[in-house]
PDB file of N, CA and C in Angstrom:
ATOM      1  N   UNK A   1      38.835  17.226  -3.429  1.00 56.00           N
ATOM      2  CA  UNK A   1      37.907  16.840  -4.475  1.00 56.00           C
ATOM      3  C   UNK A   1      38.576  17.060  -5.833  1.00 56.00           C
ATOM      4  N   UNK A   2      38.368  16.289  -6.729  1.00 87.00           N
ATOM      5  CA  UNK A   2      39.172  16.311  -8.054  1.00 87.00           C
ATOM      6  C   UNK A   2      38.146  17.343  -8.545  1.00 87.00           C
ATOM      7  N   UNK A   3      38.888  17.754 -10.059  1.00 93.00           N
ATOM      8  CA  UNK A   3      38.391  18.820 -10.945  1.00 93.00           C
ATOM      9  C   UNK A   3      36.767  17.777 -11.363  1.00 93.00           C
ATOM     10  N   UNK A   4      36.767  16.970 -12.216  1.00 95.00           N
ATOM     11  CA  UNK A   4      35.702  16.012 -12.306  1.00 95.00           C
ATOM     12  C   UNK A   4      34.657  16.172 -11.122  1.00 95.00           C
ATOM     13  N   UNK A   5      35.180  15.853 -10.569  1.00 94.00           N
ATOM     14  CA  UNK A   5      33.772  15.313  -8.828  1.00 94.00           C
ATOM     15  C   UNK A   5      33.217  17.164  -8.582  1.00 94.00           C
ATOM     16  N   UNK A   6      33.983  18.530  -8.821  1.00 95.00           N
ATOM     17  CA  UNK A   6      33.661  19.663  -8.947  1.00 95.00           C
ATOM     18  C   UNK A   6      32.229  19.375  -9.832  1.00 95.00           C
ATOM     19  N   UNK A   7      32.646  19.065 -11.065  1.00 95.00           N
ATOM     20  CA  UNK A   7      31.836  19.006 -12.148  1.00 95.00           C
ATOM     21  C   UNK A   7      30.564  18.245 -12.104  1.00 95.00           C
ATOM     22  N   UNK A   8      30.841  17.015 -11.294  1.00 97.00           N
ATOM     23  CA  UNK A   8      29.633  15.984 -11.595  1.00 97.00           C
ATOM     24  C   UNK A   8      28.684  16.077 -10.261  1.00 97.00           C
ATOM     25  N   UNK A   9      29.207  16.369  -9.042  1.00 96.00           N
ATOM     26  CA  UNK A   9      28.335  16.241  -7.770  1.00 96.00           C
ATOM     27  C   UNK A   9      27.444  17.695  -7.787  1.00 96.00           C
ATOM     28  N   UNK A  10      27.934  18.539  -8.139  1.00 97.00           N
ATOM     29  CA  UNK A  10      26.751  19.792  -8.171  1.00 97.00           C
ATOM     30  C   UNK A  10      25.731  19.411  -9.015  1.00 97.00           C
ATOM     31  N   UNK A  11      26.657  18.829 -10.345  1.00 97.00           N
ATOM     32  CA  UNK A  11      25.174  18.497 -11.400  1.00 97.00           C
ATOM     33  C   UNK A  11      24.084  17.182 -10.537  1.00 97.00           C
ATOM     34  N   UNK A  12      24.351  16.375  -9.581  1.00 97.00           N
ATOM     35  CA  UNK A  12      23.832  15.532  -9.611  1.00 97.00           C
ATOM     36  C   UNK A  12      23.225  16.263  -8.058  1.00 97.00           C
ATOM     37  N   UNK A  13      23.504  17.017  -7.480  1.00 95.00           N
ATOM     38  CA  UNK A  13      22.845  17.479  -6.076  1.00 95.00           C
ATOM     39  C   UNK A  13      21.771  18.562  -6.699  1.00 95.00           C
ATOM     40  N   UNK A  14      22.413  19.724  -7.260  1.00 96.00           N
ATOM     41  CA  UNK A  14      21.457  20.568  -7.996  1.00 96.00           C
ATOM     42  C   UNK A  14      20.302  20.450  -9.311  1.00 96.00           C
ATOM     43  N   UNK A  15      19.966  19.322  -9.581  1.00 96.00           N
ATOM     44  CA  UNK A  15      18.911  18.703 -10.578  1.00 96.00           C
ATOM     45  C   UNK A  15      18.435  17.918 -10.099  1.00 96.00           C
ATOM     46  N   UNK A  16      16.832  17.897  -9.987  1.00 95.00           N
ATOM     47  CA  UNK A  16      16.194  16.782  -9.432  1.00 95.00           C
ATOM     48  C   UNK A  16      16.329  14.861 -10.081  1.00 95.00           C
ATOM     49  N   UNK A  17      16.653  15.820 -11.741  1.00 97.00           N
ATOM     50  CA  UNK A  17      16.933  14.220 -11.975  1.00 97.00           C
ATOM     51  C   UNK A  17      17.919  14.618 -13.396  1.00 97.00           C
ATOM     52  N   UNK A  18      19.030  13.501 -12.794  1.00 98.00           N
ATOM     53  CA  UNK A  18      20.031  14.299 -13.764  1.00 98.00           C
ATOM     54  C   UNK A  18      20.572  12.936 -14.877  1.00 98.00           C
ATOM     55  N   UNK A  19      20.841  12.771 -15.892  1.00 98.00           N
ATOM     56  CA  UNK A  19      20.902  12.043 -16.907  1.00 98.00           C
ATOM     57  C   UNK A  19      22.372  12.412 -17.340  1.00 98.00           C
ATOM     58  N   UNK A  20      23.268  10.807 -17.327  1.00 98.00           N
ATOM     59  CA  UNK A  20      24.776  11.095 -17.861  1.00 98.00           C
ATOM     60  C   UNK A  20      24.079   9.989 -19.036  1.00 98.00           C
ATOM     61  N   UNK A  21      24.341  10.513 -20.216  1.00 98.00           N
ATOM     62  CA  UNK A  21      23.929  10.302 -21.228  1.00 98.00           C
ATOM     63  C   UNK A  21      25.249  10.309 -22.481  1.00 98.00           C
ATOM     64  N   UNK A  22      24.718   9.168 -23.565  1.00 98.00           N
ATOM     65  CA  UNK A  22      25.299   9.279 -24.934  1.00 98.00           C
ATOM     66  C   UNK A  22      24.529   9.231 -25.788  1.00 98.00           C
ATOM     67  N   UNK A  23      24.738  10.050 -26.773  1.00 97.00           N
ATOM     68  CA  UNK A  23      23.416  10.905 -27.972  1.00 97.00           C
ATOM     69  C   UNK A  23      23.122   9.906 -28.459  1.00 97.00           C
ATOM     70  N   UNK A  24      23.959   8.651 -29.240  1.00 98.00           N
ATOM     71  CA  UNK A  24      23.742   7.718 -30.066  1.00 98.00           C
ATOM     72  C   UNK A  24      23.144   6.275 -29.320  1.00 98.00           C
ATOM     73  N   UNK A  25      23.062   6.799 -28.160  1.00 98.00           N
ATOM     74  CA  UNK A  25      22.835   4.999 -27.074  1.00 98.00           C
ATOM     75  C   UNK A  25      21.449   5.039 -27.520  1.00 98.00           C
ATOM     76  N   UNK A  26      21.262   3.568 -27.743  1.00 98.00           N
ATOM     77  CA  UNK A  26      19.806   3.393 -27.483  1.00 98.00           C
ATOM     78  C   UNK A  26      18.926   3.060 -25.853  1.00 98.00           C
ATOM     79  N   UNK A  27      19.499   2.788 -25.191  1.00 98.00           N
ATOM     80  CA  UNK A  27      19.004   2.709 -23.983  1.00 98.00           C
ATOM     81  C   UNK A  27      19.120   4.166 -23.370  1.00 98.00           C
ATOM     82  N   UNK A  28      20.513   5.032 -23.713  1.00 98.00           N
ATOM     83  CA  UNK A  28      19.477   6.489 -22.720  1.00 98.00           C
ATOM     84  C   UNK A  28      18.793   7.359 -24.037  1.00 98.00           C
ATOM     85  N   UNK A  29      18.322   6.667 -25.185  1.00 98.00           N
ATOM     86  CA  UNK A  29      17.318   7.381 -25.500  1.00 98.00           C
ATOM     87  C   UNK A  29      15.889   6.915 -24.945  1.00 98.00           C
ATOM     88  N   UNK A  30      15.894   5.725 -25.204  1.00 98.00           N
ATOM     89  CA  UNK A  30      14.954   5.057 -23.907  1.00 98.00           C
ATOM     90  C   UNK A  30      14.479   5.474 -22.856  1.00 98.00           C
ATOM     91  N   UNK A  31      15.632   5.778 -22.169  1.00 98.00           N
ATOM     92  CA  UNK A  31      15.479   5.990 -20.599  1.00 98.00           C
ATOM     93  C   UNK A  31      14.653   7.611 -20.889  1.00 98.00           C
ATOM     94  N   UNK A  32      15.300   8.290 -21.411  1.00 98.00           N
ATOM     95  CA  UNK A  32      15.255   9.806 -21.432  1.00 98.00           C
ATOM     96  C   UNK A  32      13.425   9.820 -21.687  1.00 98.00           C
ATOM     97  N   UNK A  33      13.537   8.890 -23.178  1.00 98.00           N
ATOM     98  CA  UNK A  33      11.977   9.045 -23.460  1.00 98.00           C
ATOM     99  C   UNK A  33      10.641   8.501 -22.638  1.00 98.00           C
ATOM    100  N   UNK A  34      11.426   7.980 -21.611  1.00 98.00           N
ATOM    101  CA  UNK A  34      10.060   7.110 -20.771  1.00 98.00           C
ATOM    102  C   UNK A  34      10.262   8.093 -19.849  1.00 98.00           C
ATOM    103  N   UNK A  35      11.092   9.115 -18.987  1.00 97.00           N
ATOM    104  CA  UNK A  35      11.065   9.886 -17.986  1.00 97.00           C
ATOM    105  C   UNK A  35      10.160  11.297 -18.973  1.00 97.00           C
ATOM    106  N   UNK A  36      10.486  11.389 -20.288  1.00 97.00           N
ATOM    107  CA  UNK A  36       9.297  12.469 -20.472  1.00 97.00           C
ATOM    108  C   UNK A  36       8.139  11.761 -21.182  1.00 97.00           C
ATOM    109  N   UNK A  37       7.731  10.684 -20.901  1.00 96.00           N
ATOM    110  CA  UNK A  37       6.344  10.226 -21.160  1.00 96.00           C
ATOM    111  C   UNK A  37       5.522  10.170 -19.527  1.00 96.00           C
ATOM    112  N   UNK A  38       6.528  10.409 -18.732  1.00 95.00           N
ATOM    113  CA  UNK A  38       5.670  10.708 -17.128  1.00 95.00           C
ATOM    114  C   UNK A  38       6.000  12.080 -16.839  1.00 95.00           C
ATOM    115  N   UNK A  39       6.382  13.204 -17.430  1.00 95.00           N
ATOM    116  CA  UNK A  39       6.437  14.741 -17.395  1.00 95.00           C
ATOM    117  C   UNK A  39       7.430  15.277 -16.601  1.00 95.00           C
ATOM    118  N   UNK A  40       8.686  14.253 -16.211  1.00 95.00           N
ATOM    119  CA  UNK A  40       9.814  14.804 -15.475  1.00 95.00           C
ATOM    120  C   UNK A  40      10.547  15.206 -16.334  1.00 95.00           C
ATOM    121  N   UNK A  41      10.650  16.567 -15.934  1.00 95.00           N
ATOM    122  CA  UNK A  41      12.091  17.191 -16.292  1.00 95.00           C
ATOM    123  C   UNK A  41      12.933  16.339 -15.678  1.00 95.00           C
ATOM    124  N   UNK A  42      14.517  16.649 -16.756  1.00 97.00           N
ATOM    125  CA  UNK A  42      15.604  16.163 -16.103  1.00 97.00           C
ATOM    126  C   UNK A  42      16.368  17.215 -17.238  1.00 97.00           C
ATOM    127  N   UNK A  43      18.221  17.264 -16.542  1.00 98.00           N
ATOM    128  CA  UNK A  43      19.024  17.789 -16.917  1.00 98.00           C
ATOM    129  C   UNK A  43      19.716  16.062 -17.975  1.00 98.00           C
ATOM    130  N   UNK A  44      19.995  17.035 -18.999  1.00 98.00           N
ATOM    131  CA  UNK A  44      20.966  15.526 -19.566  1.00 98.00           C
ATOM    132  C   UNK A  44      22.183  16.109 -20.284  1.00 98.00           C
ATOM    133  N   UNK A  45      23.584  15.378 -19.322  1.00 98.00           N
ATOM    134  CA  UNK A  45      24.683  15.916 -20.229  1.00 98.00           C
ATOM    135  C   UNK A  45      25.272  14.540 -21.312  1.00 98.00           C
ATOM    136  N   UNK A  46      25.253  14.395 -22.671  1.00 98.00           N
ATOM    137  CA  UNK A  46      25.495  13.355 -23.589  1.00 98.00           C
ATOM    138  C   UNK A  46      27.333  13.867 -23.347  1.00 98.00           C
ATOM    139  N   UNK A  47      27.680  12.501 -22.656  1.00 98.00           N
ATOM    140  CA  UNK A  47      28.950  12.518 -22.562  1.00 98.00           C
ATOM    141  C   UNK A  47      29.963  12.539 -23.942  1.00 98.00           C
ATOM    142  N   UNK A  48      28.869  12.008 -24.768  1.00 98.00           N
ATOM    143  CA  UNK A  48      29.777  12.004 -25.996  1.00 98.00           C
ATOM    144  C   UNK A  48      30.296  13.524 -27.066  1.00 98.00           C
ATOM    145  N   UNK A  49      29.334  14.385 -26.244  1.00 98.00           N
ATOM    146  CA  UNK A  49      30.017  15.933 -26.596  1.00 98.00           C
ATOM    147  C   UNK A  49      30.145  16.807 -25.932  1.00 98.00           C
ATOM    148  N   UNK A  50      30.760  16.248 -24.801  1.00 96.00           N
ATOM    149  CA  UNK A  50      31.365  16.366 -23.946  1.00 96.00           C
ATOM    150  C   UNK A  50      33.077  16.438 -24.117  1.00 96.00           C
ATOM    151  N   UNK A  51      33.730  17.627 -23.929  1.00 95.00           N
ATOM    152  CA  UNK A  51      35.422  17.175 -24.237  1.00 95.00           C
ATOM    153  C   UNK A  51      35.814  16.481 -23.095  1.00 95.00           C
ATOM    154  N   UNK A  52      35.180  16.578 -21.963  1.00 96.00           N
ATOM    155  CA  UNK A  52      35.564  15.546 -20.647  1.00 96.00           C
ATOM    156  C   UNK A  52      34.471  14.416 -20.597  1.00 96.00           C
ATOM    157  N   UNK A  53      34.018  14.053 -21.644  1.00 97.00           N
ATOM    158  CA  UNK A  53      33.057  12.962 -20.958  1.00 97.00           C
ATOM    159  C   UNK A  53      33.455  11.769 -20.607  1.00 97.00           C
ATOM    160  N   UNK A  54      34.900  11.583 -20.790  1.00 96.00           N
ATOM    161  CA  UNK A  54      35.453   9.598 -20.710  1.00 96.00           C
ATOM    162  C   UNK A  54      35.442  10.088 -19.229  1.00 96.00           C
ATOM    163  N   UNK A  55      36.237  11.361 -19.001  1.00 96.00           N
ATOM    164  CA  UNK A  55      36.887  11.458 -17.491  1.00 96.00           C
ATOM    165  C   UNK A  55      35.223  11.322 -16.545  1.00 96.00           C
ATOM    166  N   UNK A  56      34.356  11.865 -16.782  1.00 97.00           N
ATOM    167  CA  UNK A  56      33.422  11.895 -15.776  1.00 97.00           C
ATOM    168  C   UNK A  56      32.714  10.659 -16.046  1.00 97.00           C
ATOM    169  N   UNK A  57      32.837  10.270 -17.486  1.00 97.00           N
ATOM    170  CA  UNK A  57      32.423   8.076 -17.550  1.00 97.00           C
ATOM    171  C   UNK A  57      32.953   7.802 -16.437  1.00 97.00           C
ATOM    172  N   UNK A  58      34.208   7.521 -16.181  1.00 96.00           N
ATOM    173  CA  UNK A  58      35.385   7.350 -15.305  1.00 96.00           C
ATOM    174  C   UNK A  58      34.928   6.962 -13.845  1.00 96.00           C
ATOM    175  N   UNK A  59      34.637   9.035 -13.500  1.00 97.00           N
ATOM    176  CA  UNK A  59      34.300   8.875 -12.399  1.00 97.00           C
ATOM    177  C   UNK A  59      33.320   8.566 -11.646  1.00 97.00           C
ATOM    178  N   UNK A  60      31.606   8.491 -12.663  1.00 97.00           N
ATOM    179  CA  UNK A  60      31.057   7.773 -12.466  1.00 97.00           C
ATOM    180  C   UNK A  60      30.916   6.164 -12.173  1.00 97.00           C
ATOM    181  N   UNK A  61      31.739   5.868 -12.703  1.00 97.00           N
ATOM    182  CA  UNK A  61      32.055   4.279 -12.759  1.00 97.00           C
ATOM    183  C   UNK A  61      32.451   4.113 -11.004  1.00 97.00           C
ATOM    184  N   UNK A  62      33.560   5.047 -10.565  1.00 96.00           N
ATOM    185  CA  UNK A  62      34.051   5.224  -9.941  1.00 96.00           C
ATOM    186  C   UNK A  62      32.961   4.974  -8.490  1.00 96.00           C
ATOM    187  N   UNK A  63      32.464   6.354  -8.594  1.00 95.00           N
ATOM    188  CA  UNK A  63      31.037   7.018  -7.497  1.00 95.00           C
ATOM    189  C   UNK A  63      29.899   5.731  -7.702  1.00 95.00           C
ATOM    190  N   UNK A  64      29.584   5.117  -8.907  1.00 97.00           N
ATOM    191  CA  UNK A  64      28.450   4.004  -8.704  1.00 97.00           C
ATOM    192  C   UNK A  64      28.783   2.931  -8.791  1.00 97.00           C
ATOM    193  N   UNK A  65      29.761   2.634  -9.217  1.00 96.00           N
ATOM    194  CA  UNK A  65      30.312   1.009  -9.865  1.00 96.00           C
ATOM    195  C   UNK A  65      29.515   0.360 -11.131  1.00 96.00           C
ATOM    196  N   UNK A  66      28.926   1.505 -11.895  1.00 97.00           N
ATOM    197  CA  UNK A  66      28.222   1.396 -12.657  1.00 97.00           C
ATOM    198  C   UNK A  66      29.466   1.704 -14.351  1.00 97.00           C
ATOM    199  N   UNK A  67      29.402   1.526 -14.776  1.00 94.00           N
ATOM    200  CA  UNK A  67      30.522   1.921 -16.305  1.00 94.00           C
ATOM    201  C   UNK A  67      29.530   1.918 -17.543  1.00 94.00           C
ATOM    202  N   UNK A  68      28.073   1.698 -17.389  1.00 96.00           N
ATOM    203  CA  UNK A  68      27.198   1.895 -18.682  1.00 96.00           C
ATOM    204  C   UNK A  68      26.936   3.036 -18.714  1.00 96.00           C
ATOM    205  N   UNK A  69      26.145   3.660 -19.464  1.00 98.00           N
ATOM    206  CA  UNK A  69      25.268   4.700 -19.422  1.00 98.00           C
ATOM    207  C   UNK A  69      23.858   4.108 -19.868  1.00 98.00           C
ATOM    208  N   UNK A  70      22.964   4.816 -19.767  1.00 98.00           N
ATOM    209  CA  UNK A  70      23.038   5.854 -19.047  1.00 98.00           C
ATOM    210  C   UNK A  70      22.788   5.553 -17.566  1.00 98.00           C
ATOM    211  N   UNK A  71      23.542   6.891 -16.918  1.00 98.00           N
ATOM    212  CA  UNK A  71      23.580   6.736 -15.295  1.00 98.00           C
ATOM    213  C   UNK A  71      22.659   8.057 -14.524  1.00 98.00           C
ATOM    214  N   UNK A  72      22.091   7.740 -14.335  1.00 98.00           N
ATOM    215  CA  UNK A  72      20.582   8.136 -13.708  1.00 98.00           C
ATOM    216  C   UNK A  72      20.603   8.386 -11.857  1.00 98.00           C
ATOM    217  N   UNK A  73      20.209  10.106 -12.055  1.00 97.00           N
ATOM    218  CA  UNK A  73      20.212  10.224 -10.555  1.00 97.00           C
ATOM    219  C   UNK A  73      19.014  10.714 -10.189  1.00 97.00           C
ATOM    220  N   UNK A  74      18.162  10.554  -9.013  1.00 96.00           N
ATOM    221  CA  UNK A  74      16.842  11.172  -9.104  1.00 96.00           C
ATOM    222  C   UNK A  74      17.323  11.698  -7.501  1.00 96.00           C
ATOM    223  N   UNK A  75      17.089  12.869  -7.282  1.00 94.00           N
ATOM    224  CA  UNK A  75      17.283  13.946  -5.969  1.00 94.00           C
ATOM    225  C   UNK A  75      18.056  13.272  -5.294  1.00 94.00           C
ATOM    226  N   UNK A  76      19.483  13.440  -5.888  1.00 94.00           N
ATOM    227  CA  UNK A  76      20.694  12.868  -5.060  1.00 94.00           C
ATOM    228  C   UNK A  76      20.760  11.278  -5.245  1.00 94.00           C
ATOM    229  N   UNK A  77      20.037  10.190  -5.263  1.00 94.00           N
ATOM    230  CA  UNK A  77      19.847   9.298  -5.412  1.00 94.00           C
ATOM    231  C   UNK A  77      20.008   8.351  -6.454  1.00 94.00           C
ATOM    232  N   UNK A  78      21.194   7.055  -6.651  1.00 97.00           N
ATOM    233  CA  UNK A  78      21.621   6.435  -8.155  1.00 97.00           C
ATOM    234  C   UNK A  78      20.522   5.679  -8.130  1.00 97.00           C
ATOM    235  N   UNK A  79      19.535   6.081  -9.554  1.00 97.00           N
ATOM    236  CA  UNK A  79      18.883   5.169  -9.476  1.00 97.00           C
ATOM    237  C   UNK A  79      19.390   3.791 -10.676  1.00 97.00           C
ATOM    238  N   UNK A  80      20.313   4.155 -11.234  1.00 97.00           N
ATOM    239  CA  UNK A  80      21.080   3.011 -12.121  1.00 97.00           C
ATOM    240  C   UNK A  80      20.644   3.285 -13.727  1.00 97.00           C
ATOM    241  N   UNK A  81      20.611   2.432 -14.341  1.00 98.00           N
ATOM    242  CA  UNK A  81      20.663   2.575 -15.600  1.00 98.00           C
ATOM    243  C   UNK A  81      19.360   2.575 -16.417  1.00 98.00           C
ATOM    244  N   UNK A  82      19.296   2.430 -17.594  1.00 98.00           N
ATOM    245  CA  UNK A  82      17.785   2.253 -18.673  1.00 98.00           C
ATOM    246  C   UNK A  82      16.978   1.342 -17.756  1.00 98.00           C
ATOM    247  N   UNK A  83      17.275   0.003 -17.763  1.00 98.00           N
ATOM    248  CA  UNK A  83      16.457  -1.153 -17.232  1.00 98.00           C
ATOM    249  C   UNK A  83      15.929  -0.829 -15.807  1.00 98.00           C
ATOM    250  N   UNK A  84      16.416   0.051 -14.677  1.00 97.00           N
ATOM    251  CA  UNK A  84      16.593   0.550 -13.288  1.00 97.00           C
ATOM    252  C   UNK A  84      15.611   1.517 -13.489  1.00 97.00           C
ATOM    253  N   UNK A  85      15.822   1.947 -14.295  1.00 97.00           N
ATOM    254  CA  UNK A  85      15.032   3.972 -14.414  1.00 97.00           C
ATOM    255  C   UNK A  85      13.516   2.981 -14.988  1.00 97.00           C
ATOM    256  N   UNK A  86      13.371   2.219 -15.840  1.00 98.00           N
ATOM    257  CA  UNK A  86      12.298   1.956 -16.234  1.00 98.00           C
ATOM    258  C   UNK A  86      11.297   0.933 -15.235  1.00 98.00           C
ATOM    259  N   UNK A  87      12.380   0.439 -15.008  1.00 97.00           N
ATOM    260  CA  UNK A  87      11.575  -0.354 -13.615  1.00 97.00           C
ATOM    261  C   UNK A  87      11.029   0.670 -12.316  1.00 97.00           C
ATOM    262  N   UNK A  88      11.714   1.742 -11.784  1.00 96.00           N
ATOM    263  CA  UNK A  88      11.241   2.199 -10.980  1.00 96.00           C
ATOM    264  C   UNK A  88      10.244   2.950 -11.385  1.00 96.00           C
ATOM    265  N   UNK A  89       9.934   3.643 -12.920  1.00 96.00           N
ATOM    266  CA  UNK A  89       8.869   4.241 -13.466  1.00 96.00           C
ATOM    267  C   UNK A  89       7.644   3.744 -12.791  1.00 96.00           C
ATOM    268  N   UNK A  90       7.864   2.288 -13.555  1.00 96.00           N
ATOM    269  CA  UNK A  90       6.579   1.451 -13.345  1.00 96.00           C
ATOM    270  C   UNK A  90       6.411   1.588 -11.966  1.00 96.00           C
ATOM    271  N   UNK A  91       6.947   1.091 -10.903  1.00 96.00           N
ATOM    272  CA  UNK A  91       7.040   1.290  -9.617  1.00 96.00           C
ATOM    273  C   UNK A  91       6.260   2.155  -8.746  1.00 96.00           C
ATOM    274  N   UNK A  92       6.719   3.279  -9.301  1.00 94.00           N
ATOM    275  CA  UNK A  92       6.269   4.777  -8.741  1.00 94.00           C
ATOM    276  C   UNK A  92       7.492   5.083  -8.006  1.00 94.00           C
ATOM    277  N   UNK A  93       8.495   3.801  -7.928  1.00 93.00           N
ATOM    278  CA  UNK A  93       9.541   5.193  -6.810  1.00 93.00           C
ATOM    279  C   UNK A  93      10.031   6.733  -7.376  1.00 93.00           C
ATOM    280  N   UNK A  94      10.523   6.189  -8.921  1.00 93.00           N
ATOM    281  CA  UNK A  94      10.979   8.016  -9.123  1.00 93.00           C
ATOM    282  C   UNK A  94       9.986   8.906  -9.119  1.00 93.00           C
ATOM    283  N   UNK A  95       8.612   8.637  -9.157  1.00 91.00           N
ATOM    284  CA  UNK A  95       8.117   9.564  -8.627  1.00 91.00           C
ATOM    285  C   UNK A  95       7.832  10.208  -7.204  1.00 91.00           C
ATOM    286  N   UNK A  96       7.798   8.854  -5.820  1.00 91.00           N
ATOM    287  CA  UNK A  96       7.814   9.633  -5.171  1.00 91.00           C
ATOM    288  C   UNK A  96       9.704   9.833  -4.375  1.00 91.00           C
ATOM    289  N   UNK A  97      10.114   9.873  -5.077  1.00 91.00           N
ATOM    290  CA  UNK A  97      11.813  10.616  -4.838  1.00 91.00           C
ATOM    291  C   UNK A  97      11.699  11.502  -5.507  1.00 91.00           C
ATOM    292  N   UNK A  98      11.033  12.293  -6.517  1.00 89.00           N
ATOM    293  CA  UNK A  98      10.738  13.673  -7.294  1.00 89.00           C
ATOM    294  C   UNK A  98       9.649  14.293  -6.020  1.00 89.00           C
ATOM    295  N   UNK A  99       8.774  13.982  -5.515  1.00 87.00           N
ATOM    296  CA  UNK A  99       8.106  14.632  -4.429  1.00 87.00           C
ATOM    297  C   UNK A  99       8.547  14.626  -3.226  1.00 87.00           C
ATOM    298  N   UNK A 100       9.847  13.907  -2.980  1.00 83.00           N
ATOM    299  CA  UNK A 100      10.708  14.229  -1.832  1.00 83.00           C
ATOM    300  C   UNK A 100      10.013  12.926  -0.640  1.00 83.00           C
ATOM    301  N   UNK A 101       8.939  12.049  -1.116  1.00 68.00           N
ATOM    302  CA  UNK A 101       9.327  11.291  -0.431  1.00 68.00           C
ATOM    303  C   UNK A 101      10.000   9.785  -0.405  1.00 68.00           C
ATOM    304  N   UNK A 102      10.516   9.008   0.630  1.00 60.00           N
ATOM    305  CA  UNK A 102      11.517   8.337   0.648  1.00 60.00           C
ATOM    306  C   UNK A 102      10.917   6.904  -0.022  1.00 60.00           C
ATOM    307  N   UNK A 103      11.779   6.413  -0.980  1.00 52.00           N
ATOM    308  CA  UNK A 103      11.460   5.209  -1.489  1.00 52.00           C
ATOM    309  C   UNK A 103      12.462   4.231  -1.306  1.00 52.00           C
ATOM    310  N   UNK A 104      12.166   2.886  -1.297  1.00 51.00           N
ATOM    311  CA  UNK A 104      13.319   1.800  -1.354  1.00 51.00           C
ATOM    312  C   UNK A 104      13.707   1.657  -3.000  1.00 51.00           C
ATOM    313  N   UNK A 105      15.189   2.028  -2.825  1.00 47.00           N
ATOM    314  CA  UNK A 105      15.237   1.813  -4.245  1.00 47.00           C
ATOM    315  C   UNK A 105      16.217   0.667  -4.050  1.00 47.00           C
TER     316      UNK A 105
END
């Protein structure tokens, strides 16, 4: 396992919903603000102050085939980006993948 994948798979196994984020994006301020207008906590690391954040951009890109941010995990699970996270809001899946049960995402 690289130094990176150390770094990023605990954060994304150990947080129910974990947010790779940039401070200045407008879509994961978006995203961030519609997950606390339905009362989920989430962890959010803003890659941009981050001294490794290109490398774990990187390896995210890598792990999702995703290269935007923000990149959005709900209990182990990619749920994809702003437009993804907001669609499943509406949905109800991230909520029931926050109560542990199984959704089609």
């Amino acid at each position: 396992m690289t130094a990176i994948s150390k770094i990023v798979k605990p954060l994304i196994n150990e947080n129910a919903v974990m947010v790779f984020s940039k401070s200045y994006c407008p879509y994961c301020n978006r995203a961030k603000a519609a997950l606390k207008g339905i009362n989920v906590e989430f962890k959010a690391i803003e890659l941009d102050k981050e001294a490794n954040g290109s490398d774990i951009q990187a390896y995210l890109a890598e792990l999702t085939k995703q290269r935007t941010v923000p990149n959005i995990f709900v209990k182990g699970h990619h749920i994809g980006g702003c437009d993804d996270t907001l669609a499943a809001i509406k949905s109800g899946k991230i909520q029931q993948l926050i109560k542990g049960e199984h959704a089609q995402l």
